Structure formats: structure tokens, C-alpha cells
Amino acid sequence: MNRRVVVTGMGAVTPIGIGVRNFWSNLKDGVCGIGPITRFDASRVKSSLAGEVKNFDPLDWLEKAEVGKMDRSAQFAVAAASEAMQLSGVAGTFDPNRAAVYLGTGIGGFETNEANCFKLFDKGPRRVSPFFVPMMIANMPAGLLAIRYDFRGAALPAVTACASGSNAIGEAVRAIRHGYADVALTGGTEAPIVEVGVAGFNSMKALSTAEDPNAASLPFDARRAGFVIAEGAAVLVLEEYERAKNRGAKIYGEIVGYGSTCDAYHMTAPRPDADGAARAVSEALREAGWQAGESVYVNAHGTGTHLNDVAETRALKIAFGEEEARRLAISSTKSATGHMLGAAGAAEAIVCLKALAENVAPPTLNLLEPDPECDLDYIPSTKREAKFDLAISNSFGFGGHNACLAFRRIGG
Amino acid sequence: MDVFQMIATALADRYGLDASEITPDTELISIGVDSLDAAELLMALEEKIGVEIEPTKKLATIKDVVATVEAAQNESDSF
């Protein structure tokens, strides 16, 4: 069984706006969502900047009693899912037993974890919340969405670090494509801006320690010195194409390819030869029926770490061939949002769908000093209008996880 | 503040309820308080009154919670 899978709903909670409309218009306009850390007192850690979600009030989506029982990452997931479900109009049209949830998160309830460790140290084990475990575990956002929308098929997290969002979507696509589900809620969520998190990434030398928000997240720029940690969520409603068409749903695009590989090389460093990433891209392109000469938008993983951006450039050259790789329109929207870890791939899937729908690719902000080792077209500074045939989104995670999703418009 | 008032206030704060709607006979489940919520409530009350609270029977109504807290207070006073 090989069924087509389309997107009929989208929702986003990001550092540059809550709601897909705000997210996308700010992205096109070059708004940067990076600013000083306010989630905790950052005076003890090396990094002072993050991509925080501004003005998020969980009471806009949740009852008061629910708020205290959900980690911030789960609250984001509910907000994004709520928008996606509303947009899709899918509620009430499906058999709950044929509805699945695949929701990625790189870490899980990081704030909950840290807060309860502090309680343990300060006040002892009797003060560790009975909600500590359920709020912390990484599968809970998927479980909560299943409860909320009565999706009774598979409900699984993808926990592949920064590839989680893309892996979740890819696995949901496979579930529908091969007949295990008709409808899926899928995407990713993350709320990692906590002191222990920033301290840990700092100790890895993974984060930028820049103090200027416009010179911190610098994908493909020679000045890049690490990523900027960010938070958010993005959720898609996926449906089998015929059912979506028959119920008259608005279709935002088709997911036509998915590649999933592992470097099998190192805990955190990408393979220098980029073989794993290149195979993920190649697999997605093969499923998508890519042909040389097509106009392609690439939403790069583009974290702004030295190793990623060089390896990703290499992977694109291997997968597309040197000549076609030079024709690609590539951007890293992490230049605007920072790196939402397990939510990144899901938010970037929305970027790909919007780029295809509106014939415009958002820019890589603040790309002023090209790196000779990153020598492709990364759409510096301002958006570009072009009619794309295909869009792909790369996501690579610690653990060596590589995921690539491919998207097309419905009806050419 | 007596124990009942303390419990009603804590629940009202947490669940956005009107404290006056809570009576000793209110069933916990009827206001959305499950076993995890009850455990968390007792933890908050422990923090407030400074004695350990260990329920010895199932907590079905507000009255049960009041009795459990009062028992813990009495046990603590007897030392």
C-alpha cells in the first residue's frame, strides 16, 4: 500500500510569532526572534541570548487546572495542535482508532526536571511533585494530544534530538502511506531554555556566546560560533489524500519524501564525509521523484555550528551532484528563530509548505561574511521570490540522526 | 484559618474554582481532583502547616482530606 499524504492543518508557536500567519510573515520580513534570556537568571551561564517565545499565555489554550500539570513544552504542543486542528476542520470526520499522533521532542520536560531537582536538593524527596514524572517524560506531549483530540491509534514520540520534529513527521507520513492510520497529528515541541540546559550546551561549546542578537545565530557565515538555543512547537495535521479531497479539506501541500539515516559515527559530531546526511537527502529525493533541472528550495538544518554547516553543504553536493547543488535556493531559518531543537524540523516543514504555496523563500538573516567552505546559495539577508517545484527540509541530531522531508504542491 | 478553609482556598487557587462552592461533602473527583492531584494537594498542605501528612485511607471527599490533615496535626501535637 502506497497512499499519498497531504497536509490539511498547521500550527506554530515560535520565537518570531505565535500562529502560522505571524510566524511566516515575520520570517519573510526578516524579523529576528533572538534576544536576552528572560526565562531564568542567566548571569551564571556563558550564553546570554536565546530565541524565546514571547507573550505566551497558556490560559489562551488550557484551563487553569491543566496548566500546572503540563510542562511548558506540552503547553506549546497543545497551542500548536489547537491551531492546526482548527484550521484542518478534521475533528469529527475520522475514526479515532485510525488517528495517530507522532510528536517529537529532543528532551522532554526540561523545566519540570530542573525545578524538581531543585526541590529535591532544597527541601528533600517529600517535595518532589507527583506530576514530576508525567510532566517530564518525553512521550507526554504525544499522549496529551491523543487525549485532547481522541486519537486512539499509535501515539509515539520521536526522540532524535534536533531531528525529532522531522523524524516524527516522516514516521507519521509512513504510517498513513502504508495504511496504519488515515489521519495524524505530528510535529515537534521543545522548551529547553533552563539554566541546566544552557549550561550543558555551553560545556559542549555548542552554543554561541555572542551578545549581539543580530550576530549570534549565523548559519553558513564565517563568523559562526555555535547555535542559539530556542523554544517553540509546530504541529501538522496529515491526512490520506483521497479522504482529504473527498471531505473538501483545504490542502496545504503534499509530503512526498522522507529519508531517515544514522551516521553511526559519533555521539555529537557529524560524519566529516557527510555520508549519513547525504543518504537521508538522497532517500527523500528518490521518494519525491526529483529530477535534475527542477527548481528546489532547501530549508537547511543550518545551525551555525562550524561542523554542521560544512557537513551539510557537503551532503547537499553529494545528494544533488555538484552542478545541481549550485542551483539550489537554500536558507537557514534558524538565523531568525534560533534552534528550537525537537521543534525545529516541524516549524521548518511549515516553512517549506509556505515557500511552495507562495513562491517565496525566506532568507538566512545576517549572512554577511560567506565561509569559503560553505559555497552554495544560502539566500543571504532578504527573501527571494521564485517558483519552486520541490522543497526539502534537513534536520540532523546528536546521536547521528539524519532526517530529510520533501514537499510538493498539490496539482503541480 | 481552619483546615477546611485552607483546603478550599488551595483548591480554588489551583483550579480556578469559587471557594464557596466547595463543601465538606464535595467529592474530589467531581471537581477534577484525581489521585495525583490529591497527592500534590497534601504536599502543598504539608508545606503550609509544617507536619508530614500520610493518608491512611482513600480520599474521596473534602471531609476525608480535612480528617487526614487534622490527624497529622494531632499526631504532631502529641510529641
CSV table of C-alpha atoms in Angstrom, one decimal:
chain,number,residue,atom,x,y,z
A,1,MET,CA,0.0,0.0,0.0
A,2,ASN,CA,1.4,3.4,-1.0
A,3,ARG,CA,-1.1,6.2,-0.3
A,4,ARG,CA,-0.5,9.9,-0.8
A,5,VAL,CA,-0.2,12.0,2.3
A,6,VAL,CA,-1.2,15.6,2.4
A,7,VAL,CA,-1.1,18.5,5.0
A,8,THR,CA,-4.5,19.9,5.9
A,9,GLY,CA,-3.7,21.8,9.1
A,10,MET,CA,-0.7,23.7,10.6
A,11,GLY,CA,0.0,25.4,13.9
A,12,ALA,CA,3.1,27.2,15.2
A,13,VAL,CA,4.4,28.7,18.4
A,14,THR,CA,7.8,30.3,17.7
A,15,PRO,CA,10.2,33.0,18.8
A,16,ILE,CA,9.0,35.1,15.9
A,17,GLY,CA,5.4,34.7,16.5
A,18,ILE,CA,2.5,32.6,17.7
A,19,GLY,CA,0.3,31.3,15.0
A,20,VAL,CA,1.4,30.3,11.4
A,21,ARG,CA,0.4,33.6,10.0
A,22,ASN,CA,2.6,35.6,12.4
A,23,PHE,CA,5.5,33.1,12.1
A,24,TRP,CA,5.5,33.1,8.3
A,25,SER,CA,5.1,36.8,7.8
A,26,ASN,CA,7.8,37.7,10.3
A,27,LEU,CA,10.1,35.1,8.7
A,28,LYS,CA,9.7,36.6,5.2
A,29,ASP,CA,10.2,40.1,6.7
A,30,GLY,CA,13.5,39.2,8.3
A,31,VAL,CA,12.4,39.6,11.9
A,32,CYS,CA,14.9,38.1,14.3
A,33,GLY,CA,13.4,36.4,17.4
A,34,ILE,CA,16.6,36.2,19.3
A,35,GLY,CA,17.1,38.3,22.5
A,36,PRO,CA,18.3,38.3,26.0
A,37,ILE,CA,17.4,35.2,28.1
A,38,THR,CA,14.5,36.0,30.5
A,39,ARG,CA,13.3,32.5,31.3
A,40,PHE,CA,15.9,32.3,34.1
A,41,ASP,CA,18.6,34.5,35.6
A,42,ALA,CA,21.4,33.9,33.0
A,43,SER,CA,24.1,35.7,34.9
A,44,ARG,CA,25.9,32.4,35.7
A,45,VAL,CA,26.0,30.9,32.2
A,46,LYS,CA,28.1,31.8,29.2
A,47,SER,CA,25.3,32.4,26.7
A,48,SER,CA,23.1,35.4,27.3
A,49,LEU,CA,20.8,35.1,24.3
A,50,ALA,CA,18.0,32.7,23.3
A,51,GLY,CA,15.0,32.5,20.9
A,52,GLU,CA,12.2,32.7,23.5
A,53,VAL,CA,8.5,32.6,22.7
A,54,LYS,CA,7.1,36.0,23.7
A,55,ASN,CA,3.8,36.7,25.3
A,56,PHE,CA,2.8,33.0,25.6
A,57,ASP,CA,-0.2,32.7,27.9
A,58,PRO,CA,-1.1,29.0,28.4
A,59,LEU,CA,-4.6,30.1,29.6
A,60,ASP,CA,-5.3,31.0,25.9
A,61,TRP,CA,-5.5,27.3,25.3
A,62,LEU,CA,-5.8,25.5,28.6
A,63,GLU,CA,-7.9,25.5,31.7
A,64,LYS,CA,-6.2,26.8,34.8
A,65,ALA,CA,-6.2,23.3,36.4
A,66,GLU,CA,-4.4,21.9,33.3
A,67,VAL,CA,-1.6,24.5,33.2
A,68,GLY,CA,0.2,23.4,36.3
A,69,LYS,CA,0.2,19.8,35.2
A,70,MET,CA,1.8,20.4,31.8
A,71,ASP,CA,5.4,21.2,31.2
A,72,ARG,CA,6.0,24.3,29.0
A,73,SER,CA,6.9,22.0,26.1
A,74,ALA,CA,3.5,20.3,26.4
A,75,GLN,CA,1.7,23.6,26.6
A,76,PHE,CA,3.4,24.7,23.4
A,77,ALA,CA,2.3,21.4,21.7
A,78,VAL,CA,-1.3,21.9,22.7
A,79,ALA,CA,-1.3,25.5,21.4
A,80,ALA,CA,0.2,24.5,18.1
A,81,ALA,CA,-2.1,21.5,17.8
A,82,SER,CA,-5.1,23.6,18.6
A,83,GLU,CA,-4.4,25.9,15.7
A,84,ALA,CA,-3.7,23.0,13.3
A,85,MET,CA,-6.9,21.1,14.3
A,86,GLN,CA,-9.0,24.2,14.0
A,87,LEU,CA,-7.5,25.1,10.5
A,88,SER,CA,-8.0,21.5,9.3
A,89,GLY,CA,-11.6,21.1,10.2
A,90,VAL,CA,-10.8,17.4,10.6
A,91,ALA,CA,-12.4,16.9,14.0
A,92,GLY,CA,-15.5,14.6,13.8
A,93,THR,CA,-14.6,13.3,10.3
A,94,PHE,CA,-12.4,10.4,11.2
A,95,ASP,CA,-12.5,7.0,13.0
A,96,PRO,CA,-10.5,7.7,16.3
A,97,ASN,CA,-8.9,4.2,16.0
A,98,ARG,CA,-7.4,5.3,12.7
A,99,ALA,CA,-5.9,8.5,14.0
A,100,ALA,CA,-2.3,8.6,15.2
A,101,VAL,CA,0.0,11.1,17.0
A,102,TYR,CA,3.7,11.3,16.2
A,103,LEU,CA,5.2,14.2,18.1
A,104,GLY,CA,8.9,14.8,18.5
A,105,THR,CA,10.8,16.4,21.4
A,106,GLY,CA,14.5,16.4,21.8
A,107,ILE,CA,14.5,16.4,25.6
A,108,GLY,CA,11.1,16.3,27.2
A,109,GLY,CA,10.1,18.3,30.2
A,110,PHE,CA,13.3,20.1,30.9
A,111,GLU,CA,11.9,22.8,33.1
A,112,THR,CA,10.0,20.3,35.1
A,113,ASN,CA,13.1,18.2,35.5
A,114,GLU,CA,15.2,21.1,36.7
A,115,ALA,CA,12.6,22.5,39.0
A,116,ASN,CA,12.1,19.2,40.8
A,117,CYS,CA,15.8,18.6,41.1
A,118,PHE,CA,16.0,21.9,42.9
A,119,LYS,CA,13.1,20.8,45.2
A,120,LEU,CA,14.9,17.6,46.0
A,121,PHE,CA,18.1,19.4,46.9
A,122,ASP,CA,16.4,22.3,48.8
A,123,LYS,CA,13.5,20.5,50.5
A,124,GLY,CA,14.0,16.8,50.2
A,125,PRO,CA,12.2,14.0,48.4
A,126,ARG,CA,8.8,14.7,50.0
A,127,ARG,CA,8.6,17.8,47.9
A,128,VAL,CA,9.1,16.2,44.5
A,129,SER,CA,5.8,16.7,42.7
A,130,PRO,CA,3.6,13.7,41.9
A,131,PHE,CA,3.4,15.3,38.5
A,132,PHE,CA,7.2,15.4,38.1
A,133,VAL,CA,7.4,12.1,36.2
A,134,PRO,CA,4.4,12.5,33.9
A,135,MET,CA,5.3,16.1,33.1
A,136,MET,CA,8.9,15.3,32.4
A,137,ILE,CA,8.7,12.2,30.2
A,138,ALA,CA,9.3,12.9,26.5
A,139,ASN,CA,6.2,11.0,25.3
A,140,MET,CA,3.7,13.0,27.3
A,141,PRO,CA,3.1,15.7,24.7
A,142,ALA,CA,2.1,13.0,22.2
A,143,GLY,CA,-0.1,11.4,24.9
A,144,LEU,CA,-1.7,14.7,25.8
A,145,LEU,CA,-2.6,15.4,22.2
A,146,ALA,CA,-4.1,11.9,21.9
A,147,ILE,CA,-6.3,12.6,25.0
A,148,ARG,CA,-7.3,16.0,23.9
A,149,TYR,CA,-8.4,15.1,20.4
A,150,ASP,CA,-9.3,11.5,20.9
A,151,PHE,CA,-6.7,10.0,18.6
A,152,ARG,CA,-6.6,6.3,19.5
A,153,GLY,CA,-4.2,4.8,17.1
A,154,ALA,CA,-0.4,4.8,17.6
A,155,ALA,CA,0.8,7.8,19.8
A,156,LEU,CA,4.6,7.9,19.7
A,157,PRO,CA,7.3,10.4,20.3
A,158,ALA,CA,10.3,10.8,18.1
A,159,VAL,CA,13.3,11.5,20.4
A,160,THR,CA,16.2,12.1,18.0
A,161,ALA,CA,17.5,15.4,19.4
A,162,CYS,CA,17.4,18.1,16.8
A,163,ALA,CA,15.9,15.7,14.2
A,164,SER,CA,12.9,14.9,16.3
A,165,GLY,CA,10.4,17.1,14.6
A,166,SER,CA,11.3,15.9,11.1
A,167,ASN,CA,11.5,12.2,12.2
A,168,ALA,CA,8.1,12.5,13.8
A,169,ILE,CA,6.6,13.9,10.6
A,170,GLY,CA,8.3,11.3,8.5
A,171,GLU,CA,7.1,8.4,10.6
A,172,ALA,CA,3.6,9.8,10.5
A,173,VAL,CA,3.8,10.0,6.7
A,174,ARG,CA,4.9,6.4,6.6
A,175,ALA,CA,2.0,5.3,8.9
A,176,ILE,CA,-0.6,6.9,6.6
A,177,ARG,CA,1.2,6.0,3.4
A,178,HIS,CA,1.3,2.3,4.4
A,179,GLY,CA,-2.3,2.2,5.8
A,180,TYR,CA,-1.7,2.1,9.6
A,181,ALA,CA,-3.6,5.4,10.0
A,182,ASP,CA,-5.8,7.8,8.0
A,183,VAL,CA,-5.2,11.0,10.0
A,184,ALA,CA,-2.2,12.1,12.1
A,185,LEU,CA,-1.2,14.9,14.3
A,186,THR,CA,2.5,15.3,14.0
A,187,GLY,CA,5.3,17.8,14.6
A,188,GLY,CA,7.6,18.7,17.5
A,189,THR,CA,7.9,20.7,20.6
A,190,GLU,CA,10.7,21.9,22.9
A,191,ALA,CA,11.1,24.2,25.9
A,192,PRO,CA,14.8,23.9,26.7
A,193,ILE,CA,15.7,27.4,28.0
A,194,VAL,CA,16.6,26.4,31.5
A,195,GLU,CA,19.9,27.0,33.4
A,196,VAL,CA,21.0,23.4,33.4
A,197,GLY,CA,20.2,23.1,29.7
A,198,VAL,CA,22.1,26.2,28.7
A,199,ALA,CA,25.0,25.2,31.0
A,200,GLY,CA,25.2,21.8,29.4
A,201,PHE,CA,25.2,23.0,25.8
A,202,ASN,CA,27.7,25.7,26.9
A,203,SER,CA,30.0,23.0,28.3
A,204,MET,CA,29.8,21.2,24.9
A,205,LYS,CA,30.8,24.5,23.2
A,206,ALA,CA,27.7,24.1,21.1
A,207,LEU,CA,26.2,27.5,21.8
A,208,SER,CA,27.1,30.9,20.5
A,209,THR,CA,28.2,33.2,23.4
A,210,ALA,CA,27.6,36.4,21.3
A,211,GLU,CA,25.9,39.3,23.0
A,212,ASP,CA,24.5,40.9,19.8
A,213,PRO,CA,21.2,39.3,18.8
A,214,ASN,CA,22.0,40.1,15.1
A,215,ALA,CA,25.4,38.4,15.3
A,216,ALA,CA,24.6,35.3,17.2
A,217,SER,CA,22.8,32.8,15.0
A,218,LEU,CA,25.0,32.9,11.9
A,219,PRO,CA,24.4,29.8,9.7
A,220,PHE,CA,26.9,29.5,6.9
A,221,ASP,CA,28.6,32.7,7.9
A,222,ALA,CA,32.4,32.6,8.5
A,223,ARG,CA,31.8,34.2,11.9
A,224,ARG,CA,29.5,31.5,13.2
A,225,ALA,CA,30.4,30.1,16.6
A,226,GLY,CA,27.6,27.8,17.7
A,227,PHE,CA,23.8,27.8,17.7
A,228,VAL,CA,21.3,29.9,19.7
A,229,ILE,CA,19.0,27.8,21.9
A,230,ALA,CA,15.3,28.4,21.2
A,231,GLU,CA,11.9,27.1,22.2
A,232,GLY,CA,8.6,26.5,20.4
A,233,ALA,CA,6.4,24.0,18.8
A,234,ALA,CA,4.9,23.2,15.4
A,235,VAL,CA,2.2,20.7,14.6
A,236,LEU,CA,0.7,19.5,11.3
A,237,VAL,CA,-2.5,17.6,10.5
A,238,LEU,CA,-1.7,15.0,7.9
A,239,GLU,CA,-4.4,13.0,6.0
A,240,GLU,CA,-4.5,10.4,3.4
A,241,TYR,CA,-5.0,12.4,0.1
A,242,GLU,CA,-8.3,10.8,-1.1
A,243,ARG,CA,-10.1,11.3,2.2
A,244,ALA,CA,-8.9,14.9,2.5
A,245,LYS,CA,-10.1,15.6,-1.0
A,246,ASN,CA,-13.4,13.9,-0.5
A,247,ARG,CA,-14.2,15.9,2.6
A,248,GLY,CA,-13.3,19.1,0.7
A,249,ALA,CA,-10.4,20.0,3.0
A,250,LYS,CA,-8.0,22.8,2.1
A,251,ILE,CA,-4.7,21.1,1.2
A,252,TYR,CA,-1.6,23.0,2.1
A,253,GLY,CA,0.8,20.6,0.3
A,254,GLU,CA,1.9,17.0,0.0
A,255,ILE,CA,4.7,15.3,1.8
A,256,VAL,CA,6.3,13.3,-1.0
A,257,GLY,CA,9.5,12.0,0.5
A,258,TYR,CA,11.3,11.1,3.7
A,259,GLY,CA,14.8,9.9,4.4
A,260,SER,CA,16.0,8.7,7.8
A,261,THR,CA,19.5,7.5,8.5
A,262,CYS,CA,22.1,7.4,11.2
A,263,ASP,CA,25.8,8.4,10.9
A,264,ALA,CA,26.8,5.5,13.2
A,265,TYR,CA,29.9,7.6,13.9
A,266,HIS,CA,30.0,9.8,17.0
A,267,MET,CA,27.7,11.0,19.8
A,268,THR,CA,27.6,14.6,18.7
A,269,ALA,CA,29.9,15.3,15.7
A,270,PRO,CA,28.6,14.8,12.2
A,271,ARG,CA,30.5,12.4,9.9
A,272,PRO,CA,33.1,14.6,8.1
A,273,ASP,CA,32.3,12.9,4.8
A,274,ALA,CA,28.6,13.7,5.3
A,275,ASP,CA,27.6,10.3,4.2
A,276,GLY,CA,24.7,9.8,6.6
A,277,ALA,CA,23.1,13.2,5.9
A,278,ALA,CA,23.6,12.7,2.2
A,279,ARG,CA,21.9,9.4,2.2
A,280,ALA,CA,18.9,10.9,4.1
A,281,VAL,CA,18.6,13.6,1.5
A,282,SER,CA,19.0,11.2,-1.4
A,283,GLU,CA,16.3,8.9,0.0
A,284,ALA,CA,13.9,11.8,0.3
A,285,LEU,CA,14.7,12.9,-3.2
A,286,ARG,CA,14.2,9.4,-4.6
A,287,GLU,CA,10.8,9.1,-3.0
A,288,ALA,CA,9.9,12.6,-4.2
A,289,GLY,CA,10.8,11.7,-7.8
A,290,TRP,CA,13.2,14.6,-8.0
A,291,GLN,CA,14.7,15.2,-11.4
A,292,ALA,CA,17.7,17.3,-12.3
A,293,GLY,CA,16.6,20.7,-13.5
A,294,GLU,CA,13.8,21.2,-11.0
A,295,SER,CA,13.7,24.4,-9.0
A,296,VAL,CA,14.3,23.3,-5.4
A,297,TYR,CA,14.1,25.2,-2.1
A,298,VAL,CA,16.2,23.7,0.7
A,299,ASN,CA,15.4,24.6,4.3
A,300,ALA,CA,18.8,23.8,5.7
A,301,HIS,CA,19.4,22.4,9.2
A,302,GLY,CA,21.9,25.2,9.2
A,303,THR,CA,22.6,25.5,12.9
A,304,GLY,CA,25.5,27.9,12.8
A,305,THR,CA,27.9,25.4,14.3
A,306,HIS,CA,31.2,25.1,12.4
A,307,LEU,CA,30.9,21.4,11.8
A,308,ASN,CA,27.2,21.2,10.8
A,309,ASP,CA,27.2,23.9,8.2
A,310,VAL,CA,30.3,22.4,6.4
A,311,ALA,CA,29.0,18.8,6.6
A,312,GLU,CA,25.5,19.9,5.4
A,313,THR,CA,27.0,21.7,2.4
A,314,ARG,CA,28.9,18.6,1.5
A,315,ALA,CA,25.8,16.4,1.9
A,316,LEU,CA,23.8,18.6,-0.5
A,317,LYS,CA,26.6,18.4,-3.1
A,318,ILE,CA,26.7,14.6,-2.7
A,319,ALA,CA,22.9,14.1,-2.9
A,320,PHE,CA,22.2,16.6,-5.7
A,321,GLY,CA,25.5,16.5,-7.5
A,322,GLU,CA,27.8,19.5,-7.6
A,323,GLU,CA,26.1,21.2,-10.5
A,324,GLU,CA,22.5,20.9,-9.3
A,325,ALA,CA,23.6,21.8,-5.7
A,326,ARG,CA,24.8,25.2,-7.0
A,327,ARG,CA,21.3,25.8,-8.4
A,328,LEU,CA,19.6,25.2,-5.1
A,329,ALA,CA,17.9,28.1,-3.2
A,330,ILE,CA,18.9,27.3,0.4
A,331,SER,CA,18.2,29.1,3.6
A,332,SER,CA,18.5,28.5,7.3
A,333,THR,CA,15.6,30.0,9.2
A,334,LYS,CA,17.4,29.3,12.4
A,335,SER,CA,19.0,32.6,11.7
A,336,ALA,CA,15.7,34.2,12.7
A,337,THR,CA,14.3,31.7,15.2
A,338,GLY,CA,17.3,30.2,16.8
A,339,HIS,CA,17.4,26.5,17.2
A,340,MET,CA,14.1,25.1,18.6
A,341,LEU,CA,15.8,21.6,18.8
A,342,GLY,CA,13.0,19.0,18.6
A,343,ALA,CA,10.5,21.6,17.3
A,344,ALA,CA,12.8,22.9,14.6
A,345,GLY,CA,12.1,20.3,11.9
A,346,ALA,CA,8.4,20.7,12.4
A,347,ALA,CA,8.5,24.5,12.1
A,348,GLU,CA,10.7,24.2,9.1
A,349,ALA,CA,8.3,21.9,7.4
A,350,ILE,CA,5.8,24.7,7.6
A,351,VAL,CA,8.4,27.0,6.0
A,352,CYS,CA,8.7,24.6,3.1
A,353,LEU,CA,5.0,24.3,2.6
A,354,LYS,CA,4.6,28.1,2.7
A,355,ALA,CA,7.6,28.6,0.3
A,356,LEU,CA,5.9,26.3,-2.2
A,357,ALA,CA,2.5,27.9,-1.8
A,358,GLU,CA,3.6,31.5,-2.0
A,359,ASN,CA,6.6,31.1,-4.3
A,360,VAL,CA,8.9,32.8,-1.9
A,361,ALA,CA,11.9,31.6,0.2
A,362,PRO,CA,12.7,33.3,3.5
A,363,PRO,CA,16.3,34.5,3.9
A,364,THR,CA,19.3,33.5,6.0
A,365,LEU,CA,19.5,36.6,8.2
A,366,ASN,CA,22.7,38.3,9.0
A,367,LEU,CA,24.7,36.2,6.5
A,368,LEU,CA,27.4,38.8,5.7
A,369,GLU,CA,30.7,37.0,5.6
A,370,PRO,CA,30.5,33.9,3.4
A,371,ASP,CA,32.6,30.9,4.5
A,372,PRO,CA,34.6,29.5,1.6
A,373,GLU,CA,33.8,26.0,2.9
A,374,CYS,CA,30.1,26.8,2.6
A,375,ASP,CA,29.9,27.9,-1.1
A,376,LEU,CA,26.3,27.4,-2.1
A,377,ASP,CA,23.4,29.9,-2.5
A,378,TYR,CA,22.1,30.5,1.0
A,379,ILE,CA,19.7,33.4,0.2
A,380,PRO,CA,21.5,36.0,2.4
A,381,SER,CA,19.6,38.7,4.2
A,382,THR,CA,16.4,39.1,2.2
A,383,LYS,CA,13.7,36.8,1.0
A,384,ARG,CA,13.7,35.6,-2.6
A,385,GLU,CA,10.7,35.1,-4.9
A,386,ALA,CA,10.9,32.1,-7.2
A,387,LYS,CA,8.5,29.3,-8.2
A,388,PHE,CA,9.7,26.1,-6.6
A,389,ASP,CA,8.9,22.6,-7.9
A,390,LEU,CA,10.1,20.9,-4.7
A,391,ALA,CA,11.1,21.9,-1.2
A,392,ILE,CA,13.1,19.8,1.2
A,393,SER,CA,13.9,20.3,4.9
A,394,ASN,CA,17.0,18.8,6.6
A,395,SER,CA,17.3,18.0,10.3
A,396,PHE,CA,20.3,16.4,11.9
A,397,GLY,CA,20.5,15.5,15.6
A,398,PHE,CA,23.0,14.5,18.3
A,399,GLY,CA,23.3,10.7,18.1
A,400,GLY,CA,24.0,11.0,14.4
A,401,HIS,CA,20.3,11.1,13.4
A,402,ASN,CA,19.6,12.5,9.9
A,403,ALA,CA,16.1,13.2,8.6
A,404,CYS,CA,15.0,14.8,5.4
A,405,LEU,CA,11.5,15.6,4.3
A,406,ALA,CA,10.4,16.5,0.8
A,407,PHE,CA,7.3,18.5,-0.1
A,408,ARG,CA,5.4,19.4,-3.3
A,409,ARG,CA,2.4,21.5,-4.1
A,410,ILE,CA,-0.8,19.6,-4.9
A,411,GLY,CA,-1.5,19.7,-8.6
A,412,GLY,CA,1.9,20.8,-9.7
B,1,MET,CA,-7.5,29.6,59.2
B,2,ASP,CA,-9.2,26.3,59.9
B,3,VAL,CA,-8.2,23.2,58.0
B,4,PHE,CA,-11.3,23.1,55.8
B,5,GLN,CA,-10.8,26.8,54.7
B,6,MET,CA,-7.2,26.1,54.0
B,7,ILE,CA,-8.1,23.2,51.7
B,8,ALA,CA,-10.9,25.0,50.0
B,9,THR,CA,-8.6,28.0,49.3
B,10,ALA,CA,-5.8,25.8,48.0
B,11,LEU,CA,-8.2,24.0,45.6
B,12,ALA,CA,-9.8,27.2,44.5
B,13,ASP,CA,-6.4,28.8,43.7
B,14,ARG,CA,-5.3,25.8,41.7
B,15,TYR,CA,-8.5,25.0,39.8
B,16,GLY,CA,-9.9,28.4,39.3
B,17,LEU,CA,-13.0,27.5,41.4
B,18,ASP,CA,-15.1,29.6,43.7
B,19,ALA,CA,-14.1,28.5,47.2
B,20,SER,CA,-17.7,29.0,48.4
B,21,GLU,CA,-18.7,26.2,46.1
B,22,ILE,CA,-16.6,23.7,48.0
B,23,THR,CA,-18.3,21.9,50.9
B,24,PRO,CA,-17.1,19.2,53.2
B,25,ASP,CA,-19.2,16.7,51.2
B,26,THR,CA,-17.8,17.7,47.8
B,27,GLU,CA,-16.3,14.7,46.1
B,28,LEU,CA,-12.8,15.3,44.9
B,29,ILE,CA,-13.5,13.6,41.6
B,30,SER,CA,-16.4,16.0,40.9
B,31,ILE,CA,-14.0,19.0,40.9
B,32,GLY,CA,-11.5,17.2,38.8
B,33,VAL,CA,-9.1,16.1,41.6
B,34,ASP,CA,-7.7,12.7,40.9
B,35,SER,CA,-5.1,10.8,43.0
B,36,LEU,CA,-2.1,12.7,41.6
B,37,ASP,CA,-3.9,16.0,42.3
B,38,ALA,CA,-4.7,14.8,45.8
B,39,ALA,CA,-1.1,13.9,46.4
B,40,GLU,CA,0.0,17.3,45.3
B,41,LEU,CA,-2.6,19.0,47.4
B,42,LEU,CA,-1.3,17.2,50.5
B,43,MET,CA,2.2,18.2,49.6
B,44,ALA,CA,1.2,21.8,49.5
B,45,LEU,CA,-0.6,21.5,52.8
B,46,GLU,CA,2.4,19.8,54.4
B,47,GLU,CA,4.5,22.8,53.3
B,48,LYS,CA,1.9,25.1,54.8
B,49,ILE,CA,1.5,23.5,58.2
B,50,GLY,CA,4.9,22.0,58.6
B,51,VAL,CA,3.9,18.5,59.5
B,52,GLU,CA,4.1,15.3,57.5
B,53,ILE,CA,0.7,14.1,56.2
B,54,GLU,CA,0.3,10.4,55.4
B,55,PRO,CA,-3.2,9.4,54.4
B,56,THR,CA,-4.3,6.1,55.9
B,57,LYS,CA,-7.4,5.7,53.8
B,58,LYS,CA,-8.7,6.6,50.3
B,59,LEU,CA,-9.6,10.3,50.0
B,60,ALA,CA,-13.0,10.6,48.4
B,61,THR,CA,-14.4,13.8,49.8
B,62,ILE,CA,-13.1,17.1,51.1
B,63,LYS,CA,-14.1,15.8,54.6
B,64,ASP,CA,-11.6,12.9,54.2
B,65,VAL,CA,-8.8,15.4,53.4
B,66,VAL,CA,-9.8,17.5,56.4
B,67,ALA,CA,-9.7,14.4,58.7
B,68,THR,CA,-6.3,13.3,57.3
B,69,VAL,CA,-4.8,16.7,57.8
B,70,GLU,CA,-6.2,17.0,61.4
B,71,ALA,CA,-5.0,13.6,62.2
B,72,ALA,CA,-1.5,14.6,61.1
B,73,GLN,CA,-1.7,17.8,63.2
B,74,ASN,CA,-2.8,15.9,66.3
B,75,GLU,CA,-0.1,13.3,65.9
B,76,SER,CA,2.4,16.0,65.6
B,77,ASP,CA,1.0,17.9,68.7
B,78,SER,CA,1.2,14.8,70.8
B,79,PHE,CA,5.0,14.7,70.6
